[in-house]
PDB file of C-alpha atoms in Angstrom:
ATOM      1  CA  HIS A  18     -15.383  -1.246  11.744  1.00 85.00           C
ATOM      2  CA  VAL A  19     -12.304  -0.545  10.027  1.00 91.00           C
ATOM      3  CA  GLN A  20     -12.667   1.733   6.982  1.00 96.00           C
ATOM      4  CA  LEU A  21      -9.287   2.240   4.631  1.00 97.00           C
ATOM      5  CA  VAL A  22      -9.795   5.233   2.095  1.00 97.00           C
ATOM      6  CA  GLU A  23      -7.101   5.720  -0.504  1.00 97.00           C
ATOM      7  CA  SER A  24      -6.599   9.260  -2.380  1.00 97.00           C
ATOM      8  CA  GLY A  25      -3.884  10.851  -4.406  1.00 97.00           C
ATOM      9  CA  GLY A  26      -3.911   8.778  -7.398  1.00 94.00           C
ATOM     10  CA  GLY A  27      -4.049  10.584 -11.067  1.00 97.00           C
ATOM     11  CA  SER A  28      -1.978  10.778 -13.889  1.00 98.00           C
ATOM     12  CA  ALA A  29       1.815  11.559 -14.279  1.00 98.00           C
ATOM     13  CA  GLN A  30       4.325  11.122 -17.071  1.00 98.00           C
ATOM     14  CA  ALA A  31       7.422   8.707 -16.956  1.00 98.00           C
ATOM     15  CA  GLY A  32       9.780  10.226 -14.785  1.00 98.00           C
ATOM     16  CA  GLY A  33       7.241  12.056 -12.556  1.00 98.00           C
ATOM     17  CA  SER A  34       5.880  11.446  -9.115  1.00 98.00           C
ATOM     18  CA  LEU A  35       2.485  10.925  -7.300  1.00 98.00           C
ATOM     19  CA  ARG A  36       1.690  10.151  -3.711  1.00 98.00           C
ATOM     20  CA  LEU A  37      -0.770   8.410  -2.323  1.00 98.00           C
ATOM     21  CA  THR A  38      -2.561   8.568   1.023  1.00 98.00           C
ATOM     22  CA  CYS A  39      -4.602   5.744   3.011  1.00 98.00           C
ATOM     23  CA  GLY A  40      -6.641   7.105   5.508  1.00 97.00           C
ATOM     24  CA  VAL A  41      -7.856   4.809   8.326  1.00 96.00           C
ATOM     25  CA  SER A  42     -10.728   4.655  10.507  1.00 94.00           C
ATOM     26  CA  ARG A  43      -9.528   2.494  13.090  1.00 90.00           C
ATOM     27  CA  LEU A  44      -6.029   0.486  14.123  1.00 90.00           C
ATOM     28  CA  ARG A  45      -5.005  -1.728  16.489  1.00 88.00           C
ATOM     29  CA  SER A  46      -2.260  -0.311  18.983  1.00 86.00           C
ATOM     30  CA  SER A  47       0.073  -2.603  17.737  1.00 89.00           C
ATOM     31  CA  GLY A  48       0.596  -5.557  15.724  1.00 92.00           C
ATOM     32  CA  ASN A  49      -0.308  -4.353  12.199  1.00 95.00           C
ATOM     33  CA  CYS A  50       0.832  -4.744   8.704  1.00 97.00           C
ATOM     34  CA  MET A  51      -0.176  -1.873   6.132  1.00 97.00           C
ATOM     35  CA  ALA A  52       0.460  -2.339   2.711  1.00 98.00           C
ATOM     36  CA  TRP A  53      -0.137  -1.324  -1.163  1.00 98.00           C
ATOM     37  CA  PHE A  54      -0.922  -3.454  -3.514  1.00 98.00           C
ATOM     38  CA  ARG A  55      -1.394  -3.271  -7.239  1.00 97.00           C
ATOM     39  CA  GLN A  56      -4.435  -4.777  -9.286  1.00 95.00           C
ATOM     40  CA  VAL A  57      -2.728  -6.740 -11.906  1.00 86.00           C
ATOM     41  CA  SER A  58      -5.436  -8.927 -13.335  1.00 86.00           C
ATOM     42  CA  GLU A  59      -9.127  -9.339 -12.221  1.00 88.00           C
ATOM     43  CA  LYS A  60      -8.180 -11.712  -9.737  1.00 89.00           C
ATOM     44  CA  THR A  61      -4.889 -11.100  -8.496  1.00 91.00           C
ATOM     45  CA  ARG A  62      -3.245  -8.013  -6.839  1.00 95.00           C
ATOM     46  CA  GLU A  63       0.489  -7.838  -6.287  1.00 96.00           C
ATOM     47  CA  GLY A  64       2.403  -6.056  -3.457  1.00 97.00           C
ATOM     48  CA  VAL A  65       3.928  -2.869  -3.922  1.00 98.00           C
ATOM     49  CA  ALA A  66       5.165  -1.939  -0.425  1.00 98.00           C
ATOM     50  CA  ALA A  67       4.145  -3.011   3.082  1.00 98.00           C
ATOM     51  CA  LEU A  68       5.085  -1.448   6.784  1.00 97.00           C
ATOM     52  CA  TYR A  69       5.332  -2.987  10.074  1.00 97.00           C
ATOM     53  CA  THR A  70       3.647  -0.381  12.508  1.00 94.00           C
ATOM     54  CA  ASP A  71       5.355  -1.476  15.495  1.00 93.00           C
ATOM     55  CA  ASP A  72       8.627  -0.845  14.193  1.00 93.00           C
ATOM     56  CA  GLY A  73       8.561   1.050  11.061  1.00 94.00           C
ATOM     57  CA  SER A  74       9.970  -1.664   9.308  1.00 96.00           C
ATOM     58  CA  THR A  75       9.465  -1.885   5.507  1.00 97.00           C
ATOM     59  CA  TYR A  76       8.871  -4.124   2.724  1.00 98.00           C
ATOM     60  CA  TYR A  77       9.388  -2.974  -0.979  1.00 98.00           C
ATOM     61  CA  ALA A  78       8.973  -5.236  -4.022  1.00 98.00           C
ATOM     62  CA  ALA A  79      11.696  -5.622  -6.615  1.00 98.00           C
ATOM     63  CA  PRO A  80      10.139  -3.357  -9.219  1.00 97.00           C
ATOM     64  CA  VAL A  81      10.111  -0.244  -7.115  1.00 98.00           C
ATOM     65  CA  GLU A  82      12.679  -0.533  -4.752  1.00 97.00           C
ATOM     66  CA  GLY A  83      14.575   2.864  -4.614  1.00 98.00           C
ATOM     67  CA  ARG A  84      11.905   4.392  -6.602  1.00 98.00           C
ATOM     68  CA  PHE A  85       8.827   4.255  -4.145  1.00 98.00           C
ATOM     69  CA  SER A  86       8.793   4.955  -0.468  1.00 98.00           C
ATOM     70  CA  ILE A  87       5.996   4.000   2.144  1.00 98.00           C
ATOM     71  CA  SER A  88       5.574   5.473   5.470  1.00 98.00           C
ATOM     72  CA  GLN A  89       2.798   6.344   7.890  1.00 97.00           C
ATOM     73  CA  ASP A  90       1.867   9.247  10.054  1.00 95.00           C
ATOM     74  CA  GLU A  91       2.154   8.671  13.629  1.00 88.00           C
ATOM     75  CA  ALA A  92      -0.772  11.181  14.685  1.00 92.00           C
ATOM     76  CA  SER A  93      -3.084  10.350  11.890  1.00 92.00           C
ATOM     77  CA  LYS A  94      -2.177   6.740  11.205  1.00 93.00           C
ATOM     78  CA  SER A  95      -2.503   7.449   7.600  1.00 97.00           C
ATOM     79  CA  LEU A  96      -0.486   5.581   5.047  1.00 98.00           C
ATOM     80  CA  TYR A  97       1.648   6.981   2.512  1.00 98.00           C
ATOM     81  CA  LEU A  98       3.124   5.803  -0.829  1.00 98.00           C
ATOM     82  CA  GLN A  99       5.813   8.249  -2.221  1.00 98.00           C
ATOM     83  CA  MET A 100       5.992   7.057  -5.911  1.00 98.00           C
ATOM     84  CA  ASP A 101       8.910   8.644  -7.967  1.00 98.00           C
ATOM     85  CA  ASN A 102      10.544   7.994 -11.266  1.00 98.00           C
ATOM     86  CA  LEU A 103       7.335   6.639 -12.381  1.00 98.00           C
ATOM     87  CA  ARG A 104       7.074   4.274 -15.435  1.00 98.00           C
ATOM     88  CA  PRO A 105       4.004   3.113 -17.352  1.00 97.00           C
ATOM     89  CA  GLU A 106       4.146  -0.186 -15.772  1.00 96.00           C
ATOM     90  CA  ASP A 107       3.439   1.332 -12.408  1.00 97.00           C
ATOM     91  CA  SER A 108      -0.126   2.050 -14.002  1.00 96.00           C
ATOM     92  CA  GLY A 109      -2.956   0.277 -12.347  1.00 96.00           C
ATOM     93  CA  THR A 110      -5.486   0.509  -9.224  1.00 97.00           C
ATOM     94  CA  TYR A 111      -3.552   0.717  -5.999  1.00 98.00           C
ATOM     95  CA  TYR A 112      -5.247  -0.650  -2.860  1.00 98.00           C
ATOM     96  CA  CYS A 113      -4.556   0.152   0.965  1.00 98.00           C
ATOM     97  CA  ALA A 114      -4.562  -3.218   2.902  1.00 98.00           C
ATOM     98  CA  LEU A 115      -4.664  -3.895   6.390  1.00 97.00           C
ATOM     99  CA  MET A 116      -4.003  -7.180   8.665  1.00 96.00           C
ATOM    100  CA  PRO A 117      -2.936  -8.073  11.975  1.00 94.00           C
ATOM    101  CA  GLN A 118       0.389  -9.195  12.610  1.00 93.00           C
ATOM    102  CA  THR A 119       2.417 -10.135  15.768  1.00 90.00           C
ATOM    103  CA  THR A 120       5.861 -10.301  13.974  1.00 90.00           C
ATOM    104  CA  PRO A 121       7.814  -7.580  11.701  1.00 89.00           C
ATOM    105  CA  ALA A 122       7.117  -9.934   8.462  1.00 93.00           C
ATOM    106  CA  CYS A 123       4.656  -8.375   6.485  1.00 96.00           C
ATOM    107  CA  PRO A 124       3.869 -10.212   3.322  1.00 95.00           C
ATOM    108  CA  LEU A 125       3.616  -8.759  -0.267  1.00 95.00           C
ATOM    109  CA  VAL A 126       2.284 -12.122  -2.089  1.00 92.00           C
ATOM    110  CA  GLY A 127      -0.573 -13.896  -1.028  1.00 89.00           C
ATOM    111  CA  TRP A 128      -2.876 -10.424  -1.000  1.00 93.00           C
ATOM    112  CA  ARG A 129      -5.794 -12.244   0.583  1.00 94.00           C
ATOM    113  CA  VAL A 130      -4.091 -12.862   3.831  1.00 95.00           C
ATOM    114  CA  TYR A 131      -5.011  -9.006   4.251  1.00 97.00           C
ATOM    115  CA  ASP A 132      -8.231  -8.721   5.672  1.00 95.00           C
ATOM    116  CA  HIS A 133      -9.106  -5.215   5.129  1.00 97.00           C
ATOM    117  CA  TRP A 134      -9.156  -3.052   1.924  1.00 97.00           C
ATOM    118  CA  GLY A 135      -9.738  -0.084   0.427  1.00 97.00           C
ATOM    119  CA  GLN A 136     -11.579   1.110  -2.711  1.00 97.00           C
ATOM    120  CA  GLY A 137      -8.649   1.643  -4.742  1.00 97.00           C
ATOM    121  CA  THR A 138      -7.268   4.692  -6.687  1.00 97.00           C
ATOM    122  CA  GLN A 139      -6.112   4.614 -10.193  1.00 97.00           C
ATOM    123  CA  VAL A 140      -2.615   5.537 -11.223  1.00 97.00           C
ATOM    124  CA  THR A 141      -1.973   6.243 -14.749  1.00 97.00           C
ATOM    125  CA  VAL A 142       1.698   6.811 -16.145  1.00 98.00           C
ATOM    126  CA  SER A 143       2.292   7.675 -19.877  1.00 97.00           C
TER     127      SER A 143
END
């Protein structure tokens, strides 16, 4: 049973930084996309960043390119999102997500293709 647990959310001033962590209970030895999504409406989540665990390929949504960085710790398999130069529009609930993937092409649209989700962590930028 896969569990994803986010932490690290909170409040920050515009221009500040936060670092989100996603703990992973189990992970396939290969072929995984891990990603961060942000809730934008009751029924929609938008992709922020994704990482293909086999080769470390990373993918970013245009609004966060150059400001956010996604990474993974090899030993613990935890996923991180370093968020720098935060803007008020970055506010929201951030979710960690996981899906099997055989090629290095992790989607940031169509959030429902990800089949494992954490409970979310709130980020507020003012």
